[in-house]
């Protein structure tokens, strides 16, 4: 949320990128990559592995479960700009 707020406030693209990168690293090394926070940080950071991270996260959910359905719906057509403006109008 902090990274998105900084981005919406007009902080430099490089600073925002570093913020998302640090959040992703925190989740990766402290809380696991199966945490939705990691997925969102990677998606907001962008880059070539963001889609792979999303697919791995979704593949790790129990098929047909409520969680799988919810996360598939939330992440299916993830649009970074839309998400940024919906979370912080």
Short mmCIF file of N, CA and C in Angstrom, two decimals:
data_model
loop_
_atom_site.label_atom_id
_atom_site.label_comp_id
_atom_site.label_asym_id
_atom_site.label_seq_id
_atom_site.Cartn_x
_atom_site.Cartn_y
_atom_site.Cartn_z
N UNK A 1 0.83 -1.18 0.00
CA UNK A 1 0.00 0.00 0.00
C UNK A 1 0.88 1.26 0.00
N UNK A 2 1.98 1.19 0.76
CA UNK A 2 2.89 2.34 0.82
C UNK A 2 3.44 2.67 -0.56
N UNK A 3 3.81 1.65 -1.30
CA UNK A 3 4.38 1.86 -2.64
C UNK A 3 3.33 2.48 -3.57
N UNK A 4 2.11 1.99 -3.49
CA UNK A 4 1.06 2.53 -4.34
C UNK A 4 0.76 3.97 -3.97
N UNK A 5 0.76 4.29 -2.68
CA UNK A 5 0.53 5.66 -2.25
C UNK A 5 1.62 6.58 -2.79
N UNK A 6 2.87 6.15 -2.68
CA UNK A 6 3.96 6.96 -3.21
C UNK A 6 3.81 7.17 -4.71
N UNK A 7 3.41 6.13 -5.40
CA UNK A 7 3.21 6.25 -6.84
C UNK A 7 2.10 7.24 -7.17
N UNK A 8 1.00 7.14 -6.44
CA UNK A 8 -0.13 8.06 -6.67
C UNK A 8 0.22 9.50 -6.30
N UNK A 9 1.16 9.67 -5.37
CA UNK A 9 1.58 11.02 -4.98
C UNK A 9 2.62 11.61 -5.93
N UNK A 10 3.05 10.81 -6.90
CA UNK A 10 3.96 11.31 -7.91
C UNK A 10 5.44 11.13 -7.64
N UNK A 11 5.76 10.23 -6.73
CA UNK A 11 7.18 9.94 -6.49
C UNK A 11 7.78 9.38 -7.78
N UNK A 12 9.08 9.44 -7.89
CA UNK A 12 9.75 9.01 -9.11
C UNK A 12 9.47 7.53 -9.39
N UNK A 13 9.45 7.20 -10.67
CA UNK A 13 9.20 5.81 -11.07
C UNK A 13 10.26 4.89 -10.48
N UNK A 14 11.50 5.35 -10.44
CA UNK A 14 12.58 4.53 -9.90
C UNK A 14 12.36 4.24 -8.41
N UNK A 15 11.95 5.26 -7.66
CA UNK A 15 11.70 5.06 -6.23
C UNK A 15 10.56 4.07 -6.01
N UNK A 16 9.50 4.21 -6.79
CA UNK A 16 8.36 3.30 -6.66
C UNK A 16 8.76 1.88 -7.03
N UNK A 17 9.54 1.74 -8.08
CA UNK A 17 10.02 0.42 -8.49
C UNK A 17 10.83 -0.23 -7.37
N UNK A 18 11.69 0.53 -6.74
CA UNK A 18 12.50 0.00 -5.64
C UNK A 18 11.63 -0.38 -4.45
N UNK A 19 10.57 0.38 -4.22
CA UNK A 19 9.64 0.07 -3.13
C UNK A 19 8.96 -1.27 -3.38
N UNK A 20 8.40 -1.46 -4.58
CA UNK A 20 7.75 -2.73 -4.91
C UNK A 20 8.75 -3.88 -4.83
N UNK A 21 9.96 -3.63 -5.29
CA UNK A 21 10.99 -4.67 -5.26
C UNK A 21 11.32 -5.07 -3.83
N UNK A 22 11.41 -4.09 -2.93
CA UNK A 22 11.72 -4.41 -1.53
C UNK A 22 10.58 -5.16 -0.86
N UNK A 23 9.35 -4.83 -1.20
CA UNK A 23 8.19 -5.55 -0.65
C UNK A 23 8.20 -7.00 -1.16
N UNK A 24 8.46 -7.18 -2.44
CA UNK A 24 8.50 -8.53 -3.00
C UNK A 24 9.61 -9.35 -2.33
N UNK A 25 10.76 -8.75 -2.11
CA UNK A 25 11.86 -9.46 -1.47
C UNK A 25 11.49 -9.82 -0.03
N UNK A 26 10.82 -8.91 0.67
CA UNK A 26 10.40 -9.18 2.05
C UNK A 26 9.49 -10.41 2.07
N UNK A 27 8.48 -10.41 1.21
CA UNK A 27 7.56 -11.56 1.17
C UNK A 27 8.30 -12.83 0.78
N UNK A 28 9.17 -12.74 -0.19
CA UNK A 28 9.88 -13.92 -0.67
C UNK A 28 10.72 -14.56 0.43
N UNK A 29 11.40 -13.75 1.21
CA UNK A 29 12.32 -14.30 2.20
C UNK A 29 11.74 -14.43 3.60
N UNK A 30 10.66 -13.74 3.89
CA UNK A 30 10.09 -13.79 5.23
C UNK A 30 8.75 -14.50 5.30
N UNK A 31 7.91 -14.29 4.34
CA UNK A 31 6.53 -14.78 4.43
C UNK A 31 6.15 -15.78 3.36
N UNK A 32 7.02 -16.07 2.46
CA UNK A 32 6.79 -17.04 1.38
C UNK A 32 6.15 -16.41 0.15
N UNK A 33 6.43 -17.05 -0.96
CA UNK A 33 5.91 -16.57 -2.24
C UNK A 33 4.45 -16.97 -2.45
N UNK A 34 3.90 -17.79 -1.56
CA UNK A 34 2.50 -18.18 -1.68
C UNK A 34 1.57 -17.14 -1.06
N UNK A 35 2.13 -16.05 -0.55
CA UNK A 35 1.35 -14.98 0.04
C UNK A 35 0.85 -14.04 -1.06
N UNK A 36 -0.43 -13.69 -1.05
CA UNK A 36 -0.95 -12.78 -2.07
C UNK A 36 -0.20 -11.44 -2.13
N UNK A 37 0.34 -11.00 -1.01
CA UNK A 37 1.12 -9.75 -1.01
C UNK A 37 2.31 -9.83 -1.93
N UNK A 38 2.94 -10.99 -1.99
CA UNK A 38 4.07 -11.20 -2.89
C UNK A 38 3.61 -11.10 -4.34
N UNK A 39 2.50 -11.73 -4.64
CA UNK A 39 1.96 -11.73 -5.99
C UNK A 39 1.65 -10.29 -6.42
N UNK A 40 0.96 -9.54 -5.57
CA UNK A 40 0.61 -8.17 -5.92
C UNK A 40 1.86 -7.29 -6.06
N UNK A 41 2.84 -7.47 -5.20
CA UNK A 41 4.08 -6.69 -5.32
C UNK A 41 4.76 -6.98 -6.65
N UNK A 42 4.81 -8.25 -7.04
CA UNK A 42 5.43 -8.60 -8.32
C UNK A 42 4.63 -8.06 -9.49
N UNK A 43 3.31 -8.13 -9.41
CA UNK A 43 2.48 -7.60 -10.49
C UNK A 43 2.62 -6.08 -10.60
N UNK A 44 2.70 -5.40 -9.48
CA UNK A 44 2.86 -3.95 -9.51
C UNK A 44 4.26 -3.56 -9.98
N UNK A 45 5.23 -4.38 -9.66
CA UNK A 45 6.60 -4.14 -10.14
C UNK A 45 6.68 -4.38 -11.64
N UNK A 46 5.93 -5.35 -12.10
CA UNK A 46 5.96 -5.69 -13.52
C UNK A 46 7.18 -6.53 -13.84
N UNK A 47 7.53 -6.59 -15.07
CA UNK A 47 8.68 -7.36 -15.47
C UNK A 47 8.30 -8.73 -15.98
N UNK A 48 9.28 -9.42 -16.51
CA UNK A 48 9.01 -10.69 -17.18
C UNK A 48 8.52 -11.82 -16.28
N UNK A 49 8.81 -11.77 -15.00
CA UNK A 49 8.40 -12.90 -14.14
C UNK A 49 7.09 -12.65 -13.41
N UNK A 50 6.47 -11.50 -13.55
CA UNK A 50 5.23 -11.20 -12.83
C UNK A 50 4.11 -12.17 -13.19
N UNK A 51 3.96 -12.44 -14.47
CA UNK A 51 2.91 -13.36 -14.90
C UNK A 51 3.19 -14.78 -14.41
N UNK A 52 4.45 -15.19 -14.41
CA UNK A 52 4.82 -16.51 -13.91
C UNK A 52 4.50 -16.63 -12.43
N UNK A 53 4.79 -15.59 -11.65
CA UNK A 53 4.50 -15.59 -10.21
C UNK A 53 3.00 -15.74 -9.99
N UNK A 54 2.21 -15.01 -10.76
CA UNK A 54 0.75 -15.09 -10.65
C UNK A 54 0.28 -16.51 -10.97
N UNK A 55 0.76 -17.07 -12.06
CA UNK A 55 0.34 -18.43 -12.45
C UNK A 55 0.75 -19.46 -11.41
N UNK A 56 1.95 -19.34 -10.87
CA UNK A 56 2.41 -20.28 -9.83
C UNK A 56 1.54 -20.18 -8.59
N UNK A 57 1.19 -18.96 -8.20
CA UNK A 57 0.33 -18.75 -7.04
C UNK A 57 -1.03 -19.42 -7.26
N UNK A 58 -1.63 -19.17 -8.41
CA UNK A 58 -2.94 -19.74 -8.70
C UNK A 58 -2.87 -21.26 -8.80
N UNK A 59 -1.79 -21.78 -9.37
CA UNK A 59 -1.63 -23.23 -9.49
C UNK A 59 -1.47 -23.90 -8.13
N UNK A 60 -1.01 -23.16 -7.15
CA UNK A 60 -0.81 -23.73 -5.82
C UNK A 60 -2.07 -23.79 -4.97
N UNK A 61 -3.16 -23.24 -5.47
CA UNK A 61 -4.42 -23.26 -4.74
C UNK A 61 -5.18 -24.54 -5.06
N UNK A 62 -5.94 -25.00 -4.10
CA UNK A 62 -6.73 -26.22 -4.30
C UNK A 62 -7.81 -25.96 -5.35
N UNK A 63 -7.76 -26.69 -6.46
CA UNK A 63 -8.75 -26.49 -7.52
C UNK A 63 -10.19 -26.61 -7.00
N UNK A 64 -11.03 -25.68 -7.43
CA UNK A 64 -12.43 -25.71 -7.05
C UNK A 64 -12.73 -25.14 -5.68
N UNK A 65 -11.70 -24.79 -4.91
CA UNK A 65 -11.93 -24.22 -3.58
C UNK A 65 -12.41 -22.78 -3.70
N UNK A 66 -13.01 -22.29 -2.63
CA UNK A 66 -13.46 -20.89 -2.61
C UNK A 66 -12.28 -19.95 -2.82
N UNK A 67 -11.14 -20.26 -2.19
CA UNK A 67 -9.94 -19.42 -2.36
C UNK A 67 -9.50 -19.39 -3.82
N UNK A 68 -9.48 -20.55 -4.45
CA UNK A 68 -9.05 -20.62 -5.85
C UNK A 68 -9.98 -19.78 -6.74
N UNK A 69 -11.26 -19.92 -6.52
CA UNK A 69 -12.22 -19.15 -7.31
C UNK A 69 -12.05 -17.65 -7.08
N UNK A 70 -11.90 -17.25 -5.82
CA UNK A 70 -11.75 -15.83 -5.50
C UNK A 70 -10.49 -15.26 -6.14
N UNK A 71 -9.34 -15.94 -5.94
CA UNK A 71 -8.08 -15.41 -6.47
C UNK A 71 -8.04 -15.45 -7.99
N UNK A 72 -8.64 -16.46 -8.59
CA UNK A 72 -8.71 -16.49 -10.05
C UNK A 72 -9.50 -15.30 -10.57
N UNK A 73 -10.58 -14.98 -9.90
CA UNK A 73 -11.40 -13.83 -10.30
C UNK A 73 -10.63 -12.52 -10.11
N UNK A 74 -9.96 -12.37 -8.98
CA UNK A 74 -9.24 -11.12 -8.69
C UNK A 74 -8.03 -10.91 -9.60
N UNK A 75 -7.37 -11.99 -9.97
CA UNK A 75 -6.12 -11.85 -10.71
C UNK A 75 -6.23 -12.15 -12.20
N UNK A 76 -7.36 -12.66 -12.63
CA UNK A 76 -7.51 -13.11 -14.03
C UNK A 76 -7.04 -12.05 -15.02
N UNK A 77 -7.63 -10.91 -15.00
CA UNK A 77 -7.30 -9.85 -15.97
C UNK A 77 -6.66 -8.68 -15.24
N UNK A 78 -5.66 -8.97 -14.43
CA UNK A 78 -5.02 -7.92 -13.63
C UNK A 78 -4.52 -6.80 -14.53
N UNK A 79 -4.95 -5.60 -14.19
CA UNK A 79 -4.52 -4.39 -14.90
C UNK A 79 -3.89 -3.47 -13.87
N UNK A 80 -2.59 -3.28 -13.99
CA UNK A 80 -1.83 -2.53 -13.00
C UNK A 80 -2.41 -1.14 -12.75
N UNK A 81 -2.65 -0.38 -13.80
CA UNK A 81 -3.15 0.99 -13.65
C UNK A 81 -4.55 1.01 -13.04
N UNK A 82 -5.39 0.12 -13.49
CA UNK A 82 -6.75 0.04 -12.94
C UNK A 82 -6.70 -0.29 -11.45
N UNK A 83 -5.86 -1.26 -11.09
CA UNK A 83 -5.73 -1.66 -9.69
C UNK A 83 -5.22 -0.49 -8.84
N UNK A 84 -4.21 0.18 -9.34
CA UNK A 84 -3.64 1.32 -8.62
C UNK A 84 -4.68 2.39 -8.34
N UNK A 85 -5.51 2.68 -9.32
CA UNK A 85 -6.53 3.74 -9.17
C UNK A 85 -7.77 3.27 -8.42
N UNK A 86 -8.02 1.96 -8.41
CA UNK A 86 -9.15 1.45 -7.63
C UNK A 86 -8.79 1.40 -6.15
N UNK A 87 -7.55 1.02 -5.85
CA UNK A 87 -7.13 0.95 -4.46
C UNK A 87 -6.96 2.33 -3.85
N UNK A 88 -6.48 3.26 -4.64
CA UNK A 88 -6.27 4.64 -4.17
C UNK A 88 -6.86 5.61 -5.18
N UNK A 89 -8.17 5.82 -5.11
CA UNK A 89 -8.84 6.69 -6.10
C UNK A 89 -8.33 8.12 -6.09
#
